[in-house]
PDB file of C-alpha atoms in Angstrom:
ATOM      1  CA  UNK A   1     -12.913 -24.270  -3.441  1.00 69.00           C
ATOM      2  CA  UNK A   2     -11.775 -21.890  -0.700  1.00 77.00           C
ATOM      3  CA  UNK A   3      -8.108 -22.233   0.385  1.00 83.00           C
ATOM      4  CA  UNK A   4      -6.395 -20.745   3.432  1.00 84.00           C
ATOM      5  CA  UNK A   5      -3.980 -17.606   2.790  1.00 83.00           C
ATOM      6  CA  UNK A   6      -0.493 -19.110   3.316  1.00 86.00           C
ATOM      7  CA  UNK A   7       2.964 -18.637   2.318  1.00 87.00           C
ATOM      8  CA  UNK A   8       2.252 -19.661  -1.437  1.00 90.00           C
ATOM      9  CA  UNK A   9      -0.385 -16.862  -1.635  1.00 89.00           C
ATOM     10  CA  UNK A  10       2.099 -14.362   0.047  1.00 92.00           C
ATOM     11  CA  UNK A  11       5.003 -15.002  -2.332  1.00 93.00           C
ATOM     12  CA  UNK A  12       2.466 -14.812  -5.366  1.00 93.00           C
ATOM     13  CA  UNK A  13       1.452 -11.221  -4.184  1.00 93.00           C
ATOM     14  CA  UNK A  14       4.994 -10.302  -3.653  1.00 92.00           C
ATOM     15  CA  UNK A  15       6.326 -11.548  -6.996  1.00 93.00           C
ATOM     16  CA  UNK A  16       3.308  -9.801  -8.790  1.00 93.00           C
ATOM     17  CA  UNK A  17       5.123  -6.288  -7.739  1.00 94.00           C
ATOM     18  CA  UNK A  18       7.521  -7.007 -10.623  1.00 94.00           C
ATOM     19  CA  UNK A  19       4.781  -6.120 -13.105  1.00 94.00           C
ATOM     20  CA  UNK A  20       3.843  -2.959 -10.991  1.00 95.00           C
ATOM     21  CA  UNK A  21       7.708  -1.905 -11.117  1.00 95.00           C
ATOM     22  CA  UNK A  22       7.806  -2.649 -14.916  1.00 95.00           C
ATOM     23  CA  UNK A  23       4.798  -0.597 -15.542  1.00 95.00           C
ATOM     24  CA  UNK A  24       6.005   2.230 -13.463  1.00 96.00           C
ATOM     25  CA  UNK A  25       9.333   2.042 -15.015  1.00 96.00           C
ATOM     26  CA  UNK A  26       7.984   2.256 -18.742  1.00 96.00           C
ATOM     27  CA  UNK A  27       5.368   5.063 -17.617  1.00 96.00           C
ATOM     28  CA  UNK A  28       8.092   7.010 -15.902  1.00 96.00           C
ATOM     29  CA  UNK A  29      10.744   6.652 -18.750  1.00 96.00           C
ATOM     30  CA  UNK A  30       8.245   7.450 -21.541  1.00 96.00           C
ATOM     31  CA  UNK A  31       6.584  10.283 -19.351  1.00 95.00           C
ATOM     32  CA  UNK A  32      10.171  11.805 -18.733  1.00 94.00           C
ATOM     33  CA  UNK A  33      10.627  11.930 -22.626  1.00 95.00           C
ATOM     34  CA  UNK A  34       7.457  13.306 -23.194  1.00 95.00           C
ATOM     35  CA  UNK A  35       7.403  15.598 -20.243  1.00 94.00           C
ATOM     36  CA  UNK A  36      10.506  17.168 -21.370  1.00 93.00           C
ATOM     37  CA  UNK A  37       9.142  18.125 -24.704  1.00 93.00           C
ATOM     38  CA  UNK A  38       5.988  19.420 -22.884  1.00 94.00           C
ATOM     39  CA  UNK A  39       8.092  21.633 -20.653  1.00 93.00           C
ATOM     40  CA  UNK A  40      10.133  22.936 -23.325  1.00 90.00           C
ATOM     41  CA  UNK A  41       7.230  23.739 -25.472  1.00 92.00           C
ATOM     42  CA  UNK A  42       5.644  25.402 -22.423  1.00 91.00           C
ATOM     43  CA  UNK A  43       8.590  27.852 -22.091  1.00 87.00           C
ATOM     44  CA  UNK A  44       9.121  28.068 -25.747  1.00 84.00           C
ATOM     45  CA  UNK A  45       9.417  31.576 -27.555  1.00 80.00           C
ATOM     46  CA  UNK A  46       6.892  30.474 -30.142  1.00 85.00           C
ATOM     47  CA  UNK A  47       3.227  30.676 -29.333  1.00 89.00           C
ATOM     48  CA  UNK A  48       1.683  27.657 -31.026  1.00 91.00           C
ATOM     49  CA  UNK A  49       3.879  25.110 -29.153  1.00 89.00           C
ATOM     50  CA  UNK A  50       2.833  26.863 -25.820  1.00 91.00           C
ATOM     51  CA  UNK A  51      -0.765  26.446 -26.750  1.00 93.00           C
ATOM     52  CA  UNK A  52      -0.516  22.945 -27.696  1.00 94.00           C
ATOM     53  CA  UNK A  53       1.355  21.865 -24.604  1.00 93.00           C
ATOM     54  CA  UNK A  54      -0.998  23.851 -22.318  1.00 93.00           C
ATOM     55  CA  UNK A  55      -3.917  22.027 -23.917  1.00 95.00           C
ATOM     56  CA  UNK A  56      -2.369  18.669 -23.568  1.00 95.00           C
ATOM     57  CA  UNK A  57      -1.618  19.384 -19.864  1.00 94.00           C
ATOM     58  CA  UNK A  58      -5.226  20.658 -19.241  1.00 95.00           C
ATOM     59  CA  UNK A  59      -6.785  17.576 -20.778  1.00 94.00           C
ATOM     60  CA  UNK A  60      -4.696  15.280 -18.634  1.00 94.00           C
ATOM     61  CA  UNK A  61      -4.584  16.943 -15.562  1.00 92.00           C
ATOM     62  CA  UNK A  62      -8.267  17.747 -15.565  1.00 93.00           C
ATOM     63  CA  UNK A  63      -9.510  14.058 -16.148  1.00 94.00           C
ATOM     64  CA  UNK A  64      -9.126  11.183 -13.794  1.00 94.00           C
ATOM     65  CA  UNK A  65      -6.493   8.618 -14.579  1.00 94.00           C
ATOM     66  CA  UNK A  66      -9.108   5.731 -14.390  1.00 93.00           C
ATOM     67  CA  UNK A  67     -10.840   7.538 -17.231  1.00 94.00           C
ATOM     68  CA  UNK A  68      -7.869   7.824 -19.303  1.00 94.00           C
ATOM     69  CA  UNK A  69      -7.111   4.185 -18.859  1.00 94.00           C
ATOM     70  CA  UNK A  70     -10.815   3.356 -19.974  1.00 93.00           C
ATOM     71  CA  UNK A  71     -10.577   5.719 -23.047  1.00 92.00           C
ATOM     72  CA  UNK A  72      -7.203   4.132 -24.236  1.00 92.00           C
ATOM     73  CA  UNK A  73      -8.276   0.486 -23.637  1.00 91.00           C
ATOM     74  CA  UNK A  74     -11.902   0.672 -24.897  1.00 90.00           C
ATOM     75  CA  UNK A  75     -11.442   3.366 -27.259  1.00 88.00           C
ATOM     76  CA  UNK A  76      -8.766   1.817 -29.384  1.00 82.00           C
ATOM     77  CA  UNK A  77     -10.660  -1.477 -29.342  1.00 80.00           C
ATOM     78  CA  UNK A  78     -13.694   0.189 -30.646  1.00 82.00           C
ATOM     79  CA  UNK A  79     -11.810   1.756 -33.467  1.00 78.00           C
ATOM     80  CA  UNK A  80     -10.477  -1.563 -34.478  1.00 76.00           C
ATOM     81  CA  UNK A  81      -7.128  -1.453 -32.820  1.00 77.00           C
ATOM     82  CA  UNK A  82      -6.989  -4.754 -30.799  1.00 77.00           C
ATOM     83  CA  UNK A  83      -4.771  -3.949 -27.739  1.00 85.00           C
ATOM     84  CA  UNK A  84      -3.958  -5.857 -24.404  1.00 89.00           C
ATOM     85  CA  UNK A  85      -4.273  -4.344 -21.109  1.00 90.00           C
ATOM     86  CA  UNK A  86      -0.592  -4.110 -20.641  1.00 91.00           C
ATOM     87  CA  UNK A  87      -0.122  -1.948 -23.751  1.00 92.00           C
ATOM     88  CA  UNK A  88      -3.071   0.159 -22.890  1.00 93.00           C
ATOM     89  CA  UNK A  89      -1.851   0.861 -19.333  1.00 94.00           C
ATOM     90  CA  UNK A  90       1.579   1.733 -20.447  1.00 95.00           C
ATOM     91  CA  UNK A  91       0.147   4.059 -23.071  1.00 94.00           C
ATOM     92  CA  UNK A  92      -2.285   5.783 -20.655  1.00 95.00           C
ATOM     93  CA  UNK A  93       0.025   6.011 -17.734  1.00 96.00           C
ATOM     94  CA  UNK A  94       2.873   7.558 -20.129  1.00 96.00           C
ATOM     95  CA  UNK A  95       0.573  10.122 -21.463  1.00 96.00           C
ATOM     96  CA  UNK A  96      -0.504  10.953 -17.706  1.00 96.00           C
ATOM     97  CA  UNK A  97       3.071  11.114 -16.752  1.00 96.00           C
ATOM     98  CA  UNK A  98       4.191  13.449 -19.707  1.00 96.00           C
ATOM     99  CA  UNK A  99       1.468  15.966 -18.508  1.00 95.00           C
ATOM    100  CA  UNK A 100       2.364  15.938 -14.816  1.00 95.00           C
ATOM    101  CA  UNK A 101       6.116  15.912 -15.513  1.00 95.00           C
ATOM    102  CA  UNK A 102       5.885  18.452 -18.183  1.00 94.00           C
ATOM    103  CA  UNK A 103       4.160  20.827 -15.682  1.00 94.00           C
ATOM    104  CA  UNK A 104       6.574  20.080 -12.813  1.00 94.00           C
ATOM    105  CA  UNK A 105       9.590  20.820 -15.090  1.00 93.00           C
ATOM    106  CA  UNK A 106       7.965  23.858 -16.456  1.00 92.00           C
ATOM    107  CA  UNK A 107       7.866  25.235 -12.974  1.00 91.00           C
ATOM    108  CA  UNK A 108      11.393  24.330 -12.181  1.00 90.00           C
ATOM    109  CA  UNK A 109      12.655  25.964 -15.407  1.00 88.00           C
ATOM    110  CA  UNK A 110      10.793  29.164 -14.724  1.00 87.00           C
ATOM    111  CA  UNK A 111      12.379  28.943 -11.121  1.00 86.00           C
ATOM    112  CA  UNK A 112      15.726  29.613 -12.749  1.00 85.00           C
ATOM    113  CA  UNK A 113      16.431  33.454 -12.194  1.00 83.00           C
ATOM    114  CA  UNK A 114      15.467  35.438 -15.234  1.00 80.00           C
ATOM    115  CA  UNK A 115      18.978  37.022 -15.090  1.00 83.00           C
ATOM    116  CA  UNK A 116      20.391  33.801 -16.241  1.00 82.00           C
ATOM    117  CA  UNK A 117      18.282  33.876 -19.378  1.00 77.00           C
ATOM    118  CA  UNK A 118      19.178  37.635 -19.988  1.00 80.00           C
ATOM    119  CA  UNK A 119      22.864  36.728 -19.534  1.00 85.00           C
ATOM    120  CA  UNK A 120      22.599  33.802 -22.139  1.00 82.00           C
ATOM    121  CA  UNK A 121      20.748  35.854 -24.529  1.00 79.00           C
ATOM    122  CA  UNK A 122      23.312  38.716 -24.164  1.00 83.00           C
ATOM    123  CA  UNK A 123      25.959  36.184 -24.996  1.00 81.00           C
ATOM    124  CA  UNK A 124      24.179  35.322 -28.321  1.00 81.00           C
ATOM    125  CA  UNK A 125      23.131  31.861 -27.267  1.00 80.00           C
ATOM    126  CA  UNK A 126      20.102  30.615 -29.134  1.00 81.00           C
ATOM    127  CA  UNK A 127      17.119  28.779 -27.597  1.00 76.00           C
ATOM    128  CA  UNK A 128      18.728  25.379 -27.881  1.00 79.00           C
ATOM    129  CA  UNK A 129      22.088  26.304 -26.542  1.00 83.00           C
ATOM    130  CA  UNK A 130      20.433  28.484 -23.853  1.00 84.00           C
ATOM    131  CA  UNK A 131      18.582  25.660 -22.530  1.00 83.00           C
ATOM    132  CA  UNK A 132      21.070  22.788 -22.767  1.00 83.00           C
ATOM    133  CA  UNK A 133      24.137  24.764 -21.329  1.00 84.00           C
ATOM    134  CA  UNK A 134      22.549  27.463 -18.939  1.00 86.00           C
ATOM    135  CA  UNK A 135      18.774  26.854 -18.024  1.00 86.00           C
ATOM    136  CA  UNK A 136      18.347  23.092 -17.818  1.00 86.00           C
ATOM    137  CA  UNK A 137      21.370  22.163 -15.621  1.00 84.00           C
ATOM    138  CA  UNK A 138      20.166  24.598 -13.047  1.00 84.00           C
ATOM    139  CA  UNK A 139      16.587  23.670 -13.244  1.00 87.00           C
ATOM    140  CA  UNK A 140      17.463  19.910 -12.919  1.00 84.00           C
ATOM    141  CA  UNK A 141      18.621  20.438  -9.345  1.00 83.00           C
ATOM    142  CA  UNK A 142      15.220  21.875  -8.388  1.00 83.00           C
ATOM    143  CA  UNK A 143      13.409  19.121 -10.231  1.00 88.00           C
ATOM    144  CA  UNK A 144      14.917  16.134  -8.498  1.00 85.00           C
ATOM    145  CA  UNK A 145      12.741  16.293  -5.333  1.00 84.00           C
ATOM    146  CA  UNK A 146       9.371  16.963  -7.039  1.00 89.00           C
ATOM    147  CA  UNK A 147      10.277  14.403  -9.680  1.00 91.00           C
ATOM    148  CA  UNK A 148      10.868  11.615  -7.127  1.00 89.00           C
ATOM    149  CA  UNK A 149       7.863  12.662  -5.411  1.00 88.00           C
ATOM    150  CA  UNK A 150       5.639  12.290  -8.543  1.00 93.00           C
ATOM    151  CA  UNK A 151       7.174   8.604  -9.221  1.00 94.00           C
ATOM    152  CA  UNK A 152       5.938   7.716  -5.879  1.00 93.00           C
ATOM    153  CA  UNK A 153       2.186   8.816  -6.932  1.00 93.00           C
ATOM    154  CA  UNK A 154       2.649   7.042 -10.342  1.00 95.00           C
ATOM    155  CA  UNK A 155       3.833   3.659  -8.691  1.00 95.00           C
ATOM    156  CA  UNK A 156       0.539   3.728  -6.466  1.00 94.00           C
ATOM    157  CA  UNK A 157      -1.496   5.020  -9.697  1.00 93.00           C
ATOM    158  CA  UNK A 158      -0.583   1.664 -11.356  1.00 94.00           C
ATOM    159  CA  UNK A 159      -3.162  -0.039  -9.163  1.00 93.00           C
ATOM    160  CA  UNK A 160      -5.828   1.444 -11.564  1.00 94.00           C
ATOM    161  CA  UNK A 161      -4.418  -0.853 -14.273  1.00 93.00           C
ATOM    162  CA  UNK A 162      -6.280  -3.679 -12.343  1.00 92.00           C
ATOM    163  CA  UNK A 163      -9.576  -2.165 -13.484  1.00 91.00           C
ATOM    164  CA  UNK A 164      -8.856  -2.935 -17.316  1.00 90.00           C
ATOM    165  CA  UNK A 165      -7.384  -6.468 -16.401  1.00 88.00           C
ATOM    166  CA  UNK A 166      -3.766  -5.946 -16.172  1.00 89.00           C
ATOM    167  CA  UNK A 167      -2.525  -8.295 -13.535  1.00 86.00           C
ATOM    168  CA  UNK A 168      -0.267  -6.262 -11.420  1.00 91.00           C
ATOM    169  CA  UNK A 169      -0.049  -6.199  -7.584  1.00 92.00           C
ATOM    170  CA  UNK A 170      -3.448  -4.917  -6.830  1.00 93.00           C
ATOM    171  CA  UNK A 171      -4.906  -7.258  -9.532  1.00 93.00           C
ATOM    172  CA  UNK A 172      -3.094 -10.269  -8.039  1.00 93.00           C
ATOM    173  CA  UNK A 173      -4.301  -9.377  -4.621  1.00 92.00           C
ATOM    174  CA  UNK A 174      -8.006  -9.479  -5.857  1.00 93.00           C
ATOM    175  CA  UNK A 175      -7.385 -12.910  -7.393  1.00 92.00           C
ATOM    176  CA  UNK A 176      -5.971 -14.170  -4.347  1.00 92.00           C
ATOM    177  CA  UNK A 177      -8.640 -12.817  -2.208  1.00 91.00           C
ATOM    178  CA  UNK A 178     -11.474 -14.457  -4.638  1.00 90.00           C
ATOM    179  CA  UNK A 179      -9.629 -17.795  -3.807  1.00 89.00           C
ATOM    180  CA  UNK A 180      -8.989 -17.388  -0.040  1.00 89.00           C
ATOM    181  CA  UNK A 181     -11.753 -14.809   1.080  1.00 88.00           C
ATOM    182  CA  UNK A 182      -9.259 -13.479   3.462  1.00 88.00           C
ATOM    183  CA  UNK A 183      -9.469  -9.588   2.422  1.00 90.00           C
ATOM    184  CA  UNK A 184      -7.744  -8.354   5.479  1.00 93.00           C
ATOM    185  CA  UNK A 185      -4.706 -10.580   5.082  1.00 92.00           C
ATOM    186  CA  UNK A 186      -4.564 -10.216   1.381  1.00 93.00           C
ATOM    187  CA  UNK A 187      -4.914  -6.506   1.129  1.00 93.00           C
ATOM    188  CA  UNK A 188      -2.574  -5.707   4.106  1.00 94.00           C
ATOM    189  CA  UNK A 189      -0.027  -7.817   2.286  1.00 94.00           C
ATOM    190  CA  UNK A 190      -0.571  -5.638  -0.836  1.00 95.00           C
ATOM    191  CA  UNK A 191      -0.444  -2.455   1.137  1.00 95.00           C
ATOM    192  CA  UNK A 192       2.671  -3.538   2.874  1.00 95.00           C
ATOM    193  CA  UNK A 193       4.422  -4.279  -0.597  1.00 95.00           C
ATOM    194  CA  UNK A 194       3.243  -0.741  -1.954  1.00 95.00           C
ATOM    195  CA  UNK A 195       4.751   0.684   1.238  1.00 95.00           C
ATOM    196  CA  UNK A 196       8.218  -1.179   0.725  1.00 94.00           C
ATOM    197  CA  UNK A 197       8.142   0.230  -2.937  1.00 93.00           C
ATOM    198  CA  UNK A 198       7.185   3.820  -1.969  1.00 91.00           C
ATOM    199  CA  UNK A 199       8.600   4.706   1.386  1.00 91.00           C
ATOM    200  CA  UNK A 200      12.260   4.757   0.327  1.00 90.00           C
ATOM    201  CA  UNK A 201      11.490   6.970  -2.615  1.00 88.00           C
ATOM    202  CA  UNK A 202       9.522   9.302  -0.252  1.00 84.00           C
ATOM    203  CA  UNK A 203      12.542   9.441   2.158  1.00 85.00           C
ATOM    204  CA  UNK A 204      14.810  10.320  -0.982  1.00 81.00           C
ATOM    205  CA  UNK A 205      12.560  12.974  -2.081  1.00 78.00           C
ATOM    206  CA  UNK A 206      12.547  14.669   1.211  1.00 79.00           C
ATOM    207  CA  UNK A 207      16.218  14.225   1.548  1.00 79.00           C
ATOM    208  CA  UNK A 208      16.810  15.917  -1.796  1.00 74.00           C
ATOM    209  CA  UNK A 209      14.467  18.608  -0.833  1.00 71.00           C
ATOM    210  CA  UNK A 210      16.340  19.429   2.230  1.00 75.00           C
ATOM    211  CA  UNK A 211      19.641  19.198   0.392  1.00 74.00           C
ATOM    212  CA  UNK A 212      18.495  21.826  -2.028  1.00 69.00           C
ATOM    213  CA  UNK A 213      17.050  24.093   0.412  1.00 65.00           C
ATOM    214  CA  UNK A 214      20.421  24.186   2.455  1.00 66.00           C
ATOM    215  CA  UNK A 215      22.340  24.652  -0.689  1.00 61.00           C
ATOM    216  CA  UNK A 216      20.142  27.731  -1.577  1.00 57.00           C
ATOM    217  CA  UNK A 217      20.550  29.235   2.018  1.00 58.00           C
ATOM    218  CA  UNK A 218      24.346  29.108   1.900  1.00 57.00           C
TER     219      UNK A 218
END
């Protein structure tokens, strides 16, 4: 039975944003941890970690996120590992975030002037201490703006999890639309909620970028 789009439907869509936020938080936290290892492997003095990290990045940057979701969800089920859409989406988005954050942070690490590395090496610091006390503190300042910018893309990317049946913001909008047949109202509401989630982060990334550029020109 078709029902009109009203306040109940509006609040159902708004409350579905909690699952978008939760999925984004898990993927960003897991991707941050994985991305740090990928970035450090990419700038390692040893050849084989660099090659493994490069291959990982090329696979996940060279394939659509939707295909990655399909491969994790359907692939694990084919091999007998029963997995629900929530876990599949979290795994796929974490791997996706690891690849992109690893490459972003690799660029930030390499943006640190080479003289800093040479000075740290001259002081006798090994790789771990060189990264911990000299390189990463400087690279983190450069990394803030692009990292926040990627988080915005990740939040919007969670909408693809609806394809494998995870009921987040977009999927809830589809369900409400099937019940009300009011696509303009439904998906305008969905878009508005995404805007409320992403716009403050976009502003934050822009301000961080301006602050860093001003600091470097002083």
